[in-house]
Short mmCIF file of C-alpha atoms and ligand atoms in Angstrom, two decimals:
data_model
loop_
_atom_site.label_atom_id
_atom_site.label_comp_id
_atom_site.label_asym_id
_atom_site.label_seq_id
_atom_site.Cartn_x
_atom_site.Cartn_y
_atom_site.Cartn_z
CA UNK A 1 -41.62 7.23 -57.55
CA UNK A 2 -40.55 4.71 -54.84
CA UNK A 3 -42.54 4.64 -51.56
CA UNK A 4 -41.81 3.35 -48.11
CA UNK A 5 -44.99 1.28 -47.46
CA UNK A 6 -45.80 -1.33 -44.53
CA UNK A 7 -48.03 -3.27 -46.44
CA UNK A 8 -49.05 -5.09 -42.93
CA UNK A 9 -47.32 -5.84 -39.92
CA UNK A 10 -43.59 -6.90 -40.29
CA UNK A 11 -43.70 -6.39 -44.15
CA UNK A 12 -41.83 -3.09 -45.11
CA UNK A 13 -41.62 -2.59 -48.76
CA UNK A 14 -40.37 -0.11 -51.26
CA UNK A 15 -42.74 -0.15 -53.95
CA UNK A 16 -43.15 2.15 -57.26
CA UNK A 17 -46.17 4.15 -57.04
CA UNK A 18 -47.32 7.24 -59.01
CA UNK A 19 -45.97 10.34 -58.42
CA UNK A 20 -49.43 11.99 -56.79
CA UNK A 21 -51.14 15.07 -57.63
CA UNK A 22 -52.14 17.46 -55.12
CA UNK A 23 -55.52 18.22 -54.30
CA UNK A 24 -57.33 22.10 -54.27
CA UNK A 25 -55.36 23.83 -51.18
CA UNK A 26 -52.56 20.75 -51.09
CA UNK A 27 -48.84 20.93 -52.31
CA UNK A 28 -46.29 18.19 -53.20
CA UNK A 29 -42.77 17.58 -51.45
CA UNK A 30 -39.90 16.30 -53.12
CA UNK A 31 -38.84 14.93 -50.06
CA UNK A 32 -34.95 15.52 -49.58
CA UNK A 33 -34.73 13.97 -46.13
CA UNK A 34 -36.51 12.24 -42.92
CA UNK A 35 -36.57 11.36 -39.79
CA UNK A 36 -36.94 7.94 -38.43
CA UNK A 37 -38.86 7.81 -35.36
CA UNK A 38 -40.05 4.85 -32.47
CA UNK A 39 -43.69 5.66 -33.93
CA UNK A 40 -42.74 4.28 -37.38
CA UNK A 41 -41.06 1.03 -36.12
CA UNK A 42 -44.13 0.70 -33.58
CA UNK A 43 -46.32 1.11 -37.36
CA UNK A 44 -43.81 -1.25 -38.84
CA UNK A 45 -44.08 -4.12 -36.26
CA UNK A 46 -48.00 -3.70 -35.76
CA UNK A 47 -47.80 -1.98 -32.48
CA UNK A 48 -49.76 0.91 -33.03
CA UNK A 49 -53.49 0.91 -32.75
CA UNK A 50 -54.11 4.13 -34.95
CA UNK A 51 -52.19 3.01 -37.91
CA UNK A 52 -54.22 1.31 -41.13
CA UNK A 53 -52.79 -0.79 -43.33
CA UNK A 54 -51.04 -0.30 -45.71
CA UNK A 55 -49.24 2.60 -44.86
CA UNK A 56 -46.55 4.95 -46.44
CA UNK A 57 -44.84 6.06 -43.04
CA UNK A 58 -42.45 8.70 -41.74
CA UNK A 59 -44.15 12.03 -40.27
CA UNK A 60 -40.81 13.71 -39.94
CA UNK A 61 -39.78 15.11 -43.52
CA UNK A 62 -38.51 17.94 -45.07
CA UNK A 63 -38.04 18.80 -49.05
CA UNK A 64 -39.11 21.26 -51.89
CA UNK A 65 -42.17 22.49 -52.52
CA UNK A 66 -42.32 21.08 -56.85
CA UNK A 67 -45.95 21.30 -57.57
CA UNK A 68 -49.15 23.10 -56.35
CA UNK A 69 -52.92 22.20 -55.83
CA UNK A 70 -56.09 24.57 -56.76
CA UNK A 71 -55.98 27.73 -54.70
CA UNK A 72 -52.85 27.49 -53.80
CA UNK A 73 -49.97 30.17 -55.20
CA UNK A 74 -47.43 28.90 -57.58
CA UNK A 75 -45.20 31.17 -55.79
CA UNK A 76 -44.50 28.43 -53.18
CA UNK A 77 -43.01 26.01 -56.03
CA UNK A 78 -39.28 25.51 -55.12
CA UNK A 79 -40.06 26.24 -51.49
CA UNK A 80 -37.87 24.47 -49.03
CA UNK A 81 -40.03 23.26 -46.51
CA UNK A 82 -40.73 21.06 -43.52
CA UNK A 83 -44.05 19.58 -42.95
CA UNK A 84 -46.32 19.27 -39.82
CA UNK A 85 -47.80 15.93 -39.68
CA UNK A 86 -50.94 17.16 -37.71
CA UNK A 87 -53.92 17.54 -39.77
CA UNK A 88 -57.09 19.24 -38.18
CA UNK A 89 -60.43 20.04 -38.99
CA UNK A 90 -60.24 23.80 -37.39
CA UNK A 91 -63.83 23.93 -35.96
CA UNK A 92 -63.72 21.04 -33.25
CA UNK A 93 -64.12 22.31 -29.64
CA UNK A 94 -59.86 21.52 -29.40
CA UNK A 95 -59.31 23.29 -32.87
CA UNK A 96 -61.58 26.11 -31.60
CA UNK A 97 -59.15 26.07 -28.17
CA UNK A 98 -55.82 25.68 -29.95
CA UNK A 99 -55.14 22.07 -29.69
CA UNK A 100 -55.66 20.95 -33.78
CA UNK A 101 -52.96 18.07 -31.74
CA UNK A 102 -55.85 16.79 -29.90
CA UNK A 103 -58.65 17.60 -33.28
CA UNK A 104 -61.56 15.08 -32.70
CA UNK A 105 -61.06 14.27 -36.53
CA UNK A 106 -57.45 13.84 -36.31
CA UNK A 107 -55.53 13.23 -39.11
CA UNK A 108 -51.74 12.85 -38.93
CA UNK A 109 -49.38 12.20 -41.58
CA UNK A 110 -47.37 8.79 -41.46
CA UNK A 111 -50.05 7.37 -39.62
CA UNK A 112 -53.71 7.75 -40.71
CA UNK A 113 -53.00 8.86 -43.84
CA UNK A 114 -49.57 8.50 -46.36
CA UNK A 115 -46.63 10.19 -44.55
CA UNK A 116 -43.06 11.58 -45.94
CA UNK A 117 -40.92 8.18 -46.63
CA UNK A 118 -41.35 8.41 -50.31
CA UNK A 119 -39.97 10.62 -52.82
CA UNK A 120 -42.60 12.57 -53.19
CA UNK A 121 -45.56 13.38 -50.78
CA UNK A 122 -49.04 15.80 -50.90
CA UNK A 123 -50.11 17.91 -47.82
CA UNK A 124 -52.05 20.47 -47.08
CA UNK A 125 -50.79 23.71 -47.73
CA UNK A 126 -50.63 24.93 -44.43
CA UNK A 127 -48.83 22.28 -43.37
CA UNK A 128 -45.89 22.88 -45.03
CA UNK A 129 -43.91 25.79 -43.38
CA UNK A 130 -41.25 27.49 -45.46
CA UNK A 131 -37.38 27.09 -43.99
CA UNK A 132 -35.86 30.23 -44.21
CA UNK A 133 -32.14 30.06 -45.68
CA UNK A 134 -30.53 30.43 -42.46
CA UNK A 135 -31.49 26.97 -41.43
CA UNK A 136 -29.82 24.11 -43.20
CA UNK A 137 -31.62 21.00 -44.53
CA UNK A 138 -29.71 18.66 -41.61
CA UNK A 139 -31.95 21.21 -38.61
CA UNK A 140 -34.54 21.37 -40.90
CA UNK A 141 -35.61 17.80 -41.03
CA UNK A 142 -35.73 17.59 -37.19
CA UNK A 143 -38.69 20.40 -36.34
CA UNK A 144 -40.96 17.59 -35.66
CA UNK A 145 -39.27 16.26 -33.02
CA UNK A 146 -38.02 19.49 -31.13
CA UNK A 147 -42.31 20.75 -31.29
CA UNK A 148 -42.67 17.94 -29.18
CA UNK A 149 -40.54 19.38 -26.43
CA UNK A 150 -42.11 22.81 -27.62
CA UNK A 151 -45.49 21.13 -27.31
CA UNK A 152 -44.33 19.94 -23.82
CA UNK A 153 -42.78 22.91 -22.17
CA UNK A 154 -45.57 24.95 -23.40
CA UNK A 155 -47.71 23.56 -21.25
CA UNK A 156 -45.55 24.82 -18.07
CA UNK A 157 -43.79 27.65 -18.77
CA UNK A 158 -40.61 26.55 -17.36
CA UNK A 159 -38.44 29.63 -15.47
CA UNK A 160 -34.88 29.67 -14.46
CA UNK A 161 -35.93 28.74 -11.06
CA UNK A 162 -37.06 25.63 -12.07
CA UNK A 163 -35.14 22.30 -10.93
CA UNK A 164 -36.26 19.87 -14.04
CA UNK A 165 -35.97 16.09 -13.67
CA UNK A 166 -36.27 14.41 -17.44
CA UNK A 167 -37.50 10.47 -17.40
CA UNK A 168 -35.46 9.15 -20.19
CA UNK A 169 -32.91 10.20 -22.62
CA UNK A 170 -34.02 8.82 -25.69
CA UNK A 171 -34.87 11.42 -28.51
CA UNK A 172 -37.91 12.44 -26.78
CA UNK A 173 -35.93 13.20 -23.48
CA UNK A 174 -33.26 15.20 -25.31
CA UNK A 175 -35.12 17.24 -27.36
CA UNK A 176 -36.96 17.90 -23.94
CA UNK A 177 -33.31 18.68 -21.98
CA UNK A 178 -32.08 21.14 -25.14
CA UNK A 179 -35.84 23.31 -24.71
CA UNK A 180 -35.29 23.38 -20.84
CA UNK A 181 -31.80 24.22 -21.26
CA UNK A 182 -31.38 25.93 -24.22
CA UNK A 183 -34.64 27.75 -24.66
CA UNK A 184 -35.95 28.33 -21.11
CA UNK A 185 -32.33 28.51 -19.51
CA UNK A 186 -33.57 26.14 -16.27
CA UNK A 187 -30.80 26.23 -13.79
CA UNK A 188 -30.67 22.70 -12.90
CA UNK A 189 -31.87 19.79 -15.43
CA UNK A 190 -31.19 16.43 -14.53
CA UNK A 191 -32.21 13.63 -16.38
CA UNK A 192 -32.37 9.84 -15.09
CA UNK A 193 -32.14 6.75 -17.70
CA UNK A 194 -30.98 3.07 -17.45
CA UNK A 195 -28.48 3.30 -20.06
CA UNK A 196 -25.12 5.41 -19.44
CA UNK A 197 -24.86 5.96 -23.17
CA UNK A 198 -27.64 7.56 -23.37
CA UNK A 199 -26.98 9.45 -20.21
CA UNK A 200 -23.71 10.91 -22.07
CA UNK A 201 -26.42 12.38 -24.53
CA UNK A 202 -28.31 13.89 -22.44
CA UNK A 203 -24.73 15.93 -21.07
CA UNK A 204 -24.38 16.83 -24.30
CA UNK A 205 -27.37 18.15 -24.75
CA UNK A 206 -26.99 20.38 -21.93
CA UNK A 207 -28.35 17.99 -18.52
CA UNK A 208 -26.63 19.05 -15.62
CA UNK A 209 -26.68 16.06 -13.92
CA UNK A 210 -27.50 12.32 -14.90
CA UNK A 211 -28.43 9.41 -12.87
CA UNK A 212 -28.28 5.76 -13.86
CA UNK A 213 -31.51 4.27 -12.35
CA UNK A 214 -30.41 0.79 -12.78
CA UNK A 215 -27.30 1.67 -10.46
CA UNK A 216 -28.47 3.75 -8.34
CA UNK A 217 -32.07 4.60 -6.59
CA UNK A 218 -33.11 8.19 -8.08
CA UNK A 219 -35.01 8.78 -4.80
CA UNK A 220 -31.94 8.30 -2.70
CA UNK A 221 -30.12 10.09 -5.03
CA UNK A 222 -32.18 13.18 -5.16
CA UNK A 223 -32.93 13.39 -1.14
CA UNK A 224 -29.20 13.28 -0.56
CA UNK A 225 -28.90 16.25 -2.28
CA UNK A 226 -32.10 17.87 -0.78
CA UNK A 227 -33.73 17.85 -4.31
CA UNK A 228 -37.36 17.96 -4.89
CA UNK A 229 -38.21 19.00 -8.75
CA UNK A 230 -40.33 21.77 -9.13
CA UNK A 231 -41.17 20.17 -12.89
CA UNK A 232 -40.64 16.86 -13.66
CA UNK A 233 -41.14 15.40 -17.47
CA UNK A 234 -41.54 12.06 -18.19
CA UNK A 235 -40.25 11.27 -21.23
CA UNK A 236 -39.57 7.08 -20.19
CA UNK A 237 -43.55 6.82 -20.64
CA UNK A 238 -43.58 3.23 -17.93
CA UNK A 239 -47.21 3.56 -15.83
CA UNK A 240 -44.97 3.40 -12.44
CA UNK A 241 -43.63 6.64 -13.37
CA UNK A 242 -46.05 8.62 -12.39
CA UNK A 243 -46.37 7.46 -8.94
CA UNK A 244 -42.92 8.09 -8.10
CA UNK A 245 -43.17 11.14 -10.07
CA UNK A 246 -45.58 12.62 -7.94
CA UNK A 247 -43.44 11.14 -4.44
CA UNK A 248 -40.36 13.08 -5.64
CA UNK A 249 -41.91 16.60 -6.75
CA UNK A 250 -41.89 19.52 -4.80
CA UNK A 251 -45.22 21.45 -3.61
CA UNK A 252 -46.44 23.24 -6.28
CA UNK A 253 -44.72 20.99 -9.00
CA UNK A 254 -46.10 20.09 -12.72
CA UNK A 255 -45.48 16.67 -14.12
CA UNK A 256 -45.82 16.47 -17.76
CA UNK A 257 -46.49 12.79 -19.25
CA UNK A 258 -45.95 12.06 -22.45
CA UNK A 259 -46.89 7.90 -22.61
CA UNK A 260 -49.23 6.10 -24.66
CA UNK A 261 -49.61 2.72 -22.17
CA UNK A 262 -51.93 0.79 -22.07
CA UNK A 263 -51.49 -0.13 -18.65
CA UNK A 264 -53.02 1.77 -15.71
CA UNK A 265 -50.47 3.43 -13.01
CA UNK A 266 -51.49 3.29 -9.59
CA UNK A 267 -51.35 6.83 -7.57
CA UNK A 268 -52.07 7.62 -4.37
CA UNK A 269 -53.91 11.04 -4.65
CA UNK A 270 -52.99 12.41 -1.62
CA UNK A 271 -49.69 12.68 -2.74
CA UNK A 272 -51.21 15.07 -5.57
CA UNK A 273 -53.44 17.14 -3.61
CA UNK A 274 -51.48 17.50 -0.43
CA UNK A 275 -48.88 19.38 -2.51
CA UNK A 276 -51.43 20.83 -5.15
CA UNK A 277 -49.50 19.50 -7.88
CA UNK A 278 -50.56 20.17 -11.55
CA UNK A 279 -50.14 17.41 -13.88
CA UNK A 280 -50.56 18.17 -17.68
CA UNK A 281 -50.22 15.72 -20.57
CA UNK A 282 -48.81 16.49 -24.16
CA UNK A 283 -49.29 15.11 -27.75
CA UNK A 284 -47.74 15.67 -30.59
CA UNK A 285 -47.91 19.75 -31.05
CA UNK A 286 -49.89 22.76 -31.33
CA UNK A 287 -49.06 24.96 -34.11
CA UNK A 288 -45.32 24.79 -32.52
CA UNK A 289 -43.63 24.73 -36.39
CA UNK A 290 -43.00 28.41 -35.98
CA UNK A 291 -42.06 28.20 -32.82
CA UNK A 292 -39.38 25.76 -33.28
CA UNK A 293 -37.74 27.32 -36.51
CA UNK A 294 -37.59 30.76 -34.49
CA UNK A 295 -35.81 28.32 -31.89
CA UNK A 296 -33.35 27.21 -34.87
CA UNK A 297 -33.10 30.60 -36.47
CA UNK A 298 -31.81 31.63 -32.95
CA UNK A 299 -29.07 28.99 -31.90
CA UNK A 300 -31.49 28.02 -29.09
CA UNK A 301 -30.99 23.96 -29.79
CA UNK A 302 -28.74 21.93 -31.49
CA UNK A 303 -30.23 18.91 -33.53
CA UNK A 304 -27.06 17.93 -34.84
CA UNK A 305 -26.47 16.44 -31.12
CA UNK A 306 -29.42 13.89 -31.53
CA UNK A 307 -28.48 12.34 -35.04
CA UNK A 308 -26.50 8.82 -35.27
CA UNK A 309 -26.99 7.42 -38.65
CA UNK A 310 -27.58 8.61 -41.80
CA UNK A 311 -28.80 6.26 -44.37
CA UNK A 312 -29.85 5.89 -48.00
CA UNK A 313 -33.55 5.49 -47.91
CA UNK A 314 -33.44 2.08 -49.80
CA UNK A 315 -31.41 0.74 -46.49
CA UNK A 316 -34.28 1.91 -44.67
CA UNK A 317 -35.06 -2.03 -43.28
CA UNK A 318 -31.56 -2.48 -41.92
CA UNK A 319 -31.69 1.42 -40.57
CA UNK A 320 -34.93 0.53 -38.62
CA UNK A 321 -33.67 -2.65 -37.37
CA UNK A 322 -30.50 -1.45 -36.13
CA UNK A 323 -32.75 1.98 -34.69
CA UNK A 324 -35.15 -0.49 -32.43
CA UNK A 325 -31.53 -3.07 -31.61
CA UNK A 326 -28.78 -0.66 -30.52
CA UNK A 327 -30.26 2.09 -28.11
CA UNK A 328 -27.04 2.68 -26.91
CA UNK A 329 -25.40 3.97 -29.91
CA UNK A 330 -28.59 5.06 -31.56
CA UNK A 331 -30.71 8.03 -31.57
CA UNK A 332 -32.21 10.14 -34.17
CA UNK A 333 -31.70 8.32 -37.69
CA UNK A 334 -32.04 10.41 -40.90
CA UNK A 335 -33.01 8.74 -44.32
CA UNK A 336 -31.93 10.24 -47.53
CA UNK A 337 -34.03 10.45 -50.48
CA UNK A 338 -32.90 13.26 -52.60
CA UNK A 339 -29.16 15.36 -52.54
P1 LIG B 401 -36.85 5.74 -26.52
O1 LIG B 401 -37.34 4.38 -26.27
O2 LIG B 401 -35.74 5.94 -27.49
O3 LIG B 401 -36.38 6.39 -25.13
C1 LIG B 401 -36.90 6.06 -23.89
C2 LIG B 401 -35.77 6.08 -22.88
O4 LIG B 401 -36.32 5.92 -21.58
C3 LIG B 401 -34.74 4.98 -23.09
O5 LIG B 401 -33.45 5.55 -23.18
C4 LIG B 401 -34.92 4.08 -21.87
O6 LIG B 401 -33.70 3.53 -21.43
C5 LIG B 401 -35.49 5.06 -20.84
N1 LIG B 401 -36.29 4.43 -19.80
C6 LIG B 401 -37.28 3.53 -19.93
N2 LIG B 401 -37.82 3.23 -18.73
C7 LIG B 401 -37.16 3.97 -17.82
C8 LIG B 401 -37.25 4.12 -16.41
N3 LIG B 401 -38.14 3.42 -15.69
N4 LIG B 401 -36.41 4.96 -15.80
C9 LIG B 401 -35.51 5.66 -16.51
N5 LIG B 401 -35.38 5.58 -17.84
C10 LIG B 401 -36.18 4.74 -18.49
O7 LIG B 401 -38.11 6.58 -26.93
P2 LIG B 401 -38.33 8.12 -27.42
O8 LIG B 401 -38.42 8.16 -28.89
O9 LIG B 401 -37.40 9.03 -26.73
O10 LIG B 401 -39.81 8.33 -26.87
C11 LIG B 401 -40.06 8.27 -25.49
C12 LIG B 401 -41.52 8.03 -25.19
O11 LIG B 401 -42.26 9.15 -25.61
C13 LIG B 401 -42.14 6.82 -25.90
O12 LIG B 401 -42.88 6.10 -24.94
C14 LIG B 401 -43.05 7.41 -26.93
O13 LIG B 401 -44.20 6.63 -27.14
C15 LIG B 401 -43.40 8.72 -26.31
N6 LIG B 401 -43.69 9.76 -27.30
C16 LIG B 401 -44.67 10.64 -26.99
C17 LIG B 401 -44.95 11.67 -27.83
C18 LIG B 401 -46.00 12.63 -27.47
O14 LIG B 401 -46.28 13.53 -28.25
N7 LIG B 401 -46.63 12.51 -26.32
C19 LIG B 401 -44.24 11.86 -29.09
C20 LIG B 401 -43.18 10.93 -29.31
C21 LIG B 401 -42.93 9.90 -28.43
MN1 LIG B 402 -41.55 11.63 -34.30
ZN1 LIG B 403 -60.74 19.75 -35.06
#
């Protein structure tokens, strides 16, 4: 079988490999399509300080189910499926809280351990949740990336009275805006980025307003109008974020951050306390599979309105460089490995 591997930073290869077995309580996915994501170009160009080298990547995959481990029924063979990259240990004080996301052994797929770029992959079982018919392979493929939103508004519990502001309309952002809109039906979502192609996105994705914060000052903006959020998501992930996340909220707001920097943001925690503000951060997702294919099964999102490209997964070096070069005509990219 061919594999997608980064043998080590900035050297992406396909290489032949054998097709694996899977382990006692493990199936194998004949991986029909996947996902490209900034996490695999981060793996890809050595910016990611969990990955080890060298690495099969992709954590966004769906396929059939075409073989099965010890213990587990050969009823699932010929399953179409989609696969949950988080791997957990179950017993952890998070697993024991119902946050396997945040598991202190942490395994996820594409990144600690051989992900879903290949032709074939092995998971565990339980990762791999069955796609009921109703759902076509296109939706399928992109569960991943709508659990994240999942992940993030079910930390909040957004209501129809909310007044959302989304940092960034990149994939993350719009998978955010279709959950708010789509799923929680928030009255008023607006989402701020620096580029107005992306802004269009988010409009199509259901944001009721956009700003351009490289035209125009958000704060201004949003005081014109006598805005103050009431839930503010910040999907842009820069460290100043948060402090003029917390300036703009209103009393009683939750901020949800979603960023991985490095750097430290500076806050001033009056601002926080003097309007009792809650501010929650979210990784990856909690059991949120099922939650997202009920989401799908209902005509609550769209994914269709995220993907760009499509592209044979032996293009997959020009579909990643073209992914990290062109944000304003790119968003989700799907790689083919199997009609
Ligand atoms: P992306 O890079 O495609 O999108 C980010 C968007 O934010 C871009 O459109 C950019 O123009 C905009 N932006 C950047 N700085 C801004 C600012 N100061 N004001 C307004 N807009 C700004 O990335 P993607 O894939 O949407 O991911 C977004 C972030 O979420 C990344 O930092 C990523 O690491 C993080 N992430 C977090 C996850 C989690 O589970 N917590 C999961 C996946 C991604
Ligand atoms: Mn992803
Ligand atoms: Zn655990």
């Amino acid at each position: 079988m061919k594999s997608i591997v980064i043998r080590q930073p900035n050297e992406l290869v396909i290489e032949e490999r054998d097709v694996p077995n899977p382990a006692a309580g493990e199936v194998r996915v004949k991986v029909k399509l996947a996902g490209i994501c900034g996490s695999d170009s981060h793996i890809y160009r050595g910016h990611n300080p969990f990955a080890k080298y060298p690495r099969v990547i992709g954590h966004e995959f769906f396929g059939l189910i075409d073989a099965v481990g010890e213990g587990v029924s050969a009823e699932r063979i010929g399953q179409r499926v989609s696969v949950d990259p988080v791997i957990s240990c179950g017993h952890c004080y998070p697993c024991s809280i119902g946050k396997p996301n945040v598991c202190t052994s942490l395994v996820v797929l594409g990144v600690h351990r051989d992900g879903g770029f290949s032709e074939y992959a092995v998971v565990p079982e339980r990762n791999a949740w069955a796609i009921p018919d109703s759902i076509q392979d296109q939706h399928a493929v992109m569960i991943e990336p709508f659990t994240i939103a999942a992940n993030v508004t079910g930390q909040v519990s957004p209501t129809e009275q909310d007044v959302a502001l989304v940092y960034g309309a990149g994939p993350m952002g719009l998978v955010t805006v279709q959950a708010l809109k789509g799923v929680y039906k928030v009255k008023q979502v607006i989402v701020v980025d620096r580029i107005p192609e992306r802004l269009m996105m988010a409009e199509r994705s259901g944001a009721d307003w956009t700003i351009n914060n490289s035209e125009f000052s958000l704060p201004d903006m949003l005081a014109e109008k006598g805005i103050k959020p009431t839930l503010i998501v910040d999907a842009a992930c820069h460290p100043t974020i948060l402090q003029e996340a917390i300036t703009l909220a209103s009393p009683a707001a939750r901020i949800v951050l979603m960023g991985f920097s490095g750097d430290p943001s500076s806050v001033i925690q009056q601002g926080i306390t003097g309007k009792e503000l809650s501010i929650f951060s979210s990784r990856l997702n909690a059991h949120k599979f099922p939650v997202v294919i009920d989401w799908l099964k209902n005509g609550l999102v769209d994914p269709e309105k995220l993907v760009t490209h499509e592209f044979d997964y032996r293009d997959v070096t020009d579909a990643i460089t073209l992914f990290e070069k062109d944000q304003k005509r790119c968003c989700k990219f799907l790689l083919t490995f199997a009609k």
